């Protein structure tokens, strides 16, 4: 999950706020780490240029991330696209008849 300030999508100084799937547990009300979630929400508020002096801003930001956890965790793992085959090779050992086939992929 990536949070960015509205209107700054093309700004060179953009600092994205990223919640990865492996760190999503921090934001959970059931098993999370409230202190770490609060620290991270504070840092996110700074990066998003929100008021860091208003506790309700930090709380709303943490609640927003928590509300979106279901969506984040339901995203299937990334499946890399099939890369095109640019060459094939067949090796034949004529003494044994053993054949090895392989493909070269474009990366």
mmCIF file of C-alpha atoms in Angstrom:
data_model
loop_
_atom_site.group_PDB
_atom_site.id
_atom_site.type_symbol
_atom_site.label_atom_id
_atom_site.label_comp_id
_atom_site.label_asym_id
_atom_site.label_seq_id
_atom_site.Cartn_x
_atom_site.Cartn_y
_atom_site.Cartn_z
ATOM 1 C CA UNK A 1 0.000 0.000 0.000
ATOM 2 C CA UNK A 2 1.409 3.389 -0.958
ATOM 3 C CA UNK A 3 0.162 6.712 0.370
ATOM 4 C CA UNK A 4 1.112 9.933 -1.379
ATOM 5 C CA UNK A 5 0.000 13.514 -1.010
ATOM 6 C CA UNK A 6 -2.770 14.455 -3.444
ATOM 7 C CA UNK A 7 -1.465 16.536 -6.307
ATOM 8 C CA UNK A 8 2.187 15.586 -5.795
ATOM 9 C CA UNK A 9 2.194 12.492 -7.987
ATOM 10 C CA UNK A 10 4.682 14.077 -10.424
ATOM 11 C CA UNK A 11 6.721 15.998 -7.833
ATOM 12 C CA UNK A 12 10.437 15.070 -7.840
ATOM 13 C CA UNK A 13 10.482 15.527 -4.055
ATOM 14 C CA UNK A 14 7.663 13.041 -3.498
ATOM 15 C CA UNK A 15 8.226 10.742 -0.523
ATOM 16 C CA UNK A 16 5.878 7.748 -0.768
ATOM 17 C CA UNK A 17 4.604 6.182 2.440
ATOM 18 C CA UNK A 18 4.742 2.405 1.955
ATOM 19 C CA UNK A 19 3.059 -0.345 3.984
ATOM 20 C CA UNK A 20 4.335 -3.728 2.820
ATOM 21 C CA UNK A 21 2.484 -6.991 3.296
ATOM 22 C CA UNK A 22 5.174 -8.375 5.581
ATOM 23 C CA UNK A 23 4.868 -5.332 7.907
ATOM 24 C CA UNK A 24 1.072 -5.018 7.747
ATOM 25 C CA UNK A 25 0.678 -6.845 11.083
ATOM 26 C CA UNK A 26 1.963 -3.732 12.883
ATOM 27 C CA UNK A 27 -1.252 -1.888 12.009
ATOM 28 C CA UNK A 28 -3.613 -4.691 13.133
ATOM 29 C CA UNK A 29 -5.781 -3.934 16.158
ATOM 30 C CA UNK A 30 -5.688 -7.593 17.188
ATOM 31 C CA UNK A 31 -1.982 -8.494 16.938
ATOM 32 C CA UNK A 32 -0.303 -5.215 16.001
ATOM 33 C CA UNK A 33 2.280 -3.021 17.662
ATOM 34 C CA UNK A 34 0.426 0.197 18.557
ATOM 35 C CA UNK A 35 3.610 2.074 19.466
ATOM 36 C CA UNK A 36 5.264 1.233 16.142
ATOM 37 C CA UNK A 37 2.064 2.023 14.238
ATOM 38 C CA UNK A 38 1.888 5.426 15.965
ATOM 39 C CA UNK A 39 5.558 6.184 15.188
ATOM 40 C CA UNK A 40 5.095 5.184 11.574
ATOM 41 C CA UNK A 41 1.843 7.166 11.276
ATOM 42 C CA UNK A 42 3.710 10.219 12.625
ATOM 43 C CA UNK A 43 6.456 9.763 9.998
ATOM 44 C CA UNK A 44 3.817 9.266 7.310
ATOM 45 C CA UNK A 45 2.088 12.499 8.403
ATOM 46 C CA UNK A 46 5.393 14.351 8.083
ATOM 47 C CA UNK A 47 6.043 12.927 4.605
ATOM 48 C CA UNK A 48 2.484 13.743 3.523
ATOM 49 C CA UNK A 49 2.867 17.292 4.895
ATOM 50 C CA UNK A 50 -0.045 16.857 7.290
ATOM 51 C CA UNK A 51 -0.274 18.487 10.699
ATOM 52 C CA UNK A 52 1.967 16.482 13.016
ATOM 53 C CA UNK A 53 0.913 18.587 16.008
ATOM 54 C CA UNK A 54 -2.691 17.395 15.864
ATOM 55 C CA UNK A 55 -3.042 13.952 17.485
ATOM 56 C CA UNK A 56 -6.271 13.313 15.614
ATOM 57 C CA UNK A 57 -4.385 13.504 12.294
ATOM 58 C CA UNK A 58 -2.003 10.750 13.410
ATOM 59 C CA UNK A 59 -4.886 8.655 14.722
ATOM 60 C CA UNK A 60 -6.926 9.121 11.522
ATOM 61 C CA UNK A 61 -3.915 8.140 9.427
ATOM 62 C CA UNK A 62 -3.340 4.990 11.498
ATOM 63 C CA UNK A 63 -7.050 4.128 11.300
ATOM 64 C CA UNK A 64 -7.025 4.628 7.527
ATOM 65 C CA UNK A 65 -4.126 2.197 7.102
ATOM 66 C CA UNK A 66 -5.839 -0.283 9.429
ATOM 67 C CA UNK A 67 -9.073 -0.009 7.434
ATOM 68 C CA UNK A 68 -7.209 -0.802 4.190
ATOM 69 C CA UNK A 69 -5.364 -3.876 5.556
ATOM 70 C CA UNK A 70 -7.982 -6.267 4.167
ATOM 71 C CA UNK A 71 -7.433 -4.939 0.668
ATOM 72 C CA UNK A 72 -3.650 -5.045 1.047
ATOM 73 C CA UNK A 73 -3.618 -8.610 2.320
ATOM 74 C CA UNK A 74 -6.061 -9.881 -0.313
ATOM 75 C CA UNK A 75 -3.777 -8.890 -3.189
ATOM 76 C CA UNK A 76 -2.301 -12.039 -4.731
ATOM 77 C CA UNK A 77 1.495 -12.346 -4.890
ATOM 78 C CA UNK A 78 3.146 -10.795 -7.923
ATOM 79 C CA UNK A 79 3.411 -13.170 -10.866
ATOM 80 C CA UNK A 80 6.201 -12.106 -13.191
ATOM 81 C CA UNK A 81 5.196 -11.834 -16.817
ATOM 82 C CA UNK A 82 6.347 -14.568 -19.147
ATOM 83 C CA UNK A 83 9.525 -13.387 -20.834
ATOM 84 C CA UNK A 84 9.797 -14.199 -24.529
ATOM 85 C CA UNK A 85 12.026 -17.027 -25.686
ATOM 86 C CA UNK A 86 14.740 -15.700 -27.997
ATOM 87 C CA UNK A 87 16.603 -18.946 -28.680
ATOM 88 C CA UNK A 88 16.355 -22.684 -28.110
ATOM 89 C CA UNK A 89 19.182 -25.165 -27.837
ATOM 90 C CA UNK A 90 19.147 -28.941 -28.099
ATOM 91 C CA UNK A 91 22.246 -30.832 -27.006
ATOM 92 C CA UNK A 92 22.522 -34.450 -28.082
ATOM 93 C CA UNK A 93 25.131 -36.863 -26.765
ATOM 94 C CA UNK A 94 25.399 -39.251 -29.725
ATOM 95 C CA UNK A 95 27.224 -41.887 -27.698
ATOM 96 C CA UNK A 96 24.427 -42.208 -25.131
ATOM 97 C CA UNK A 97 21.491 -40.710 -27.008
ATOM 98 C CA UNK A 98 20.874 -38.381 -24.070
ATOM 99 C CA UNK A 99 19.160 -35.109 -25.089
ATOM 100 C CA UNK A 100 19.108 -31.843 -23.146
ATOM 101 C CA UNK A 101 16.795 -29.032 -24.243
ATOM 102 C CA UNK A 102 16.963 -25.469 -22.970
ATOM 103 C CA UNK A 103 15.605 -22.021 -23.799
ATOM 104 C CA UNK A 104 17.199 -18.593 -23.652
ATOM 105 C CA UNK A 105 14.833 -15.901 -22.359
ATOM 106 C CA UNK A 106 15.001 -12.167 -23.022
ATOM 107 C CA UNK A 107 15.377 -10.280 -19.763
#
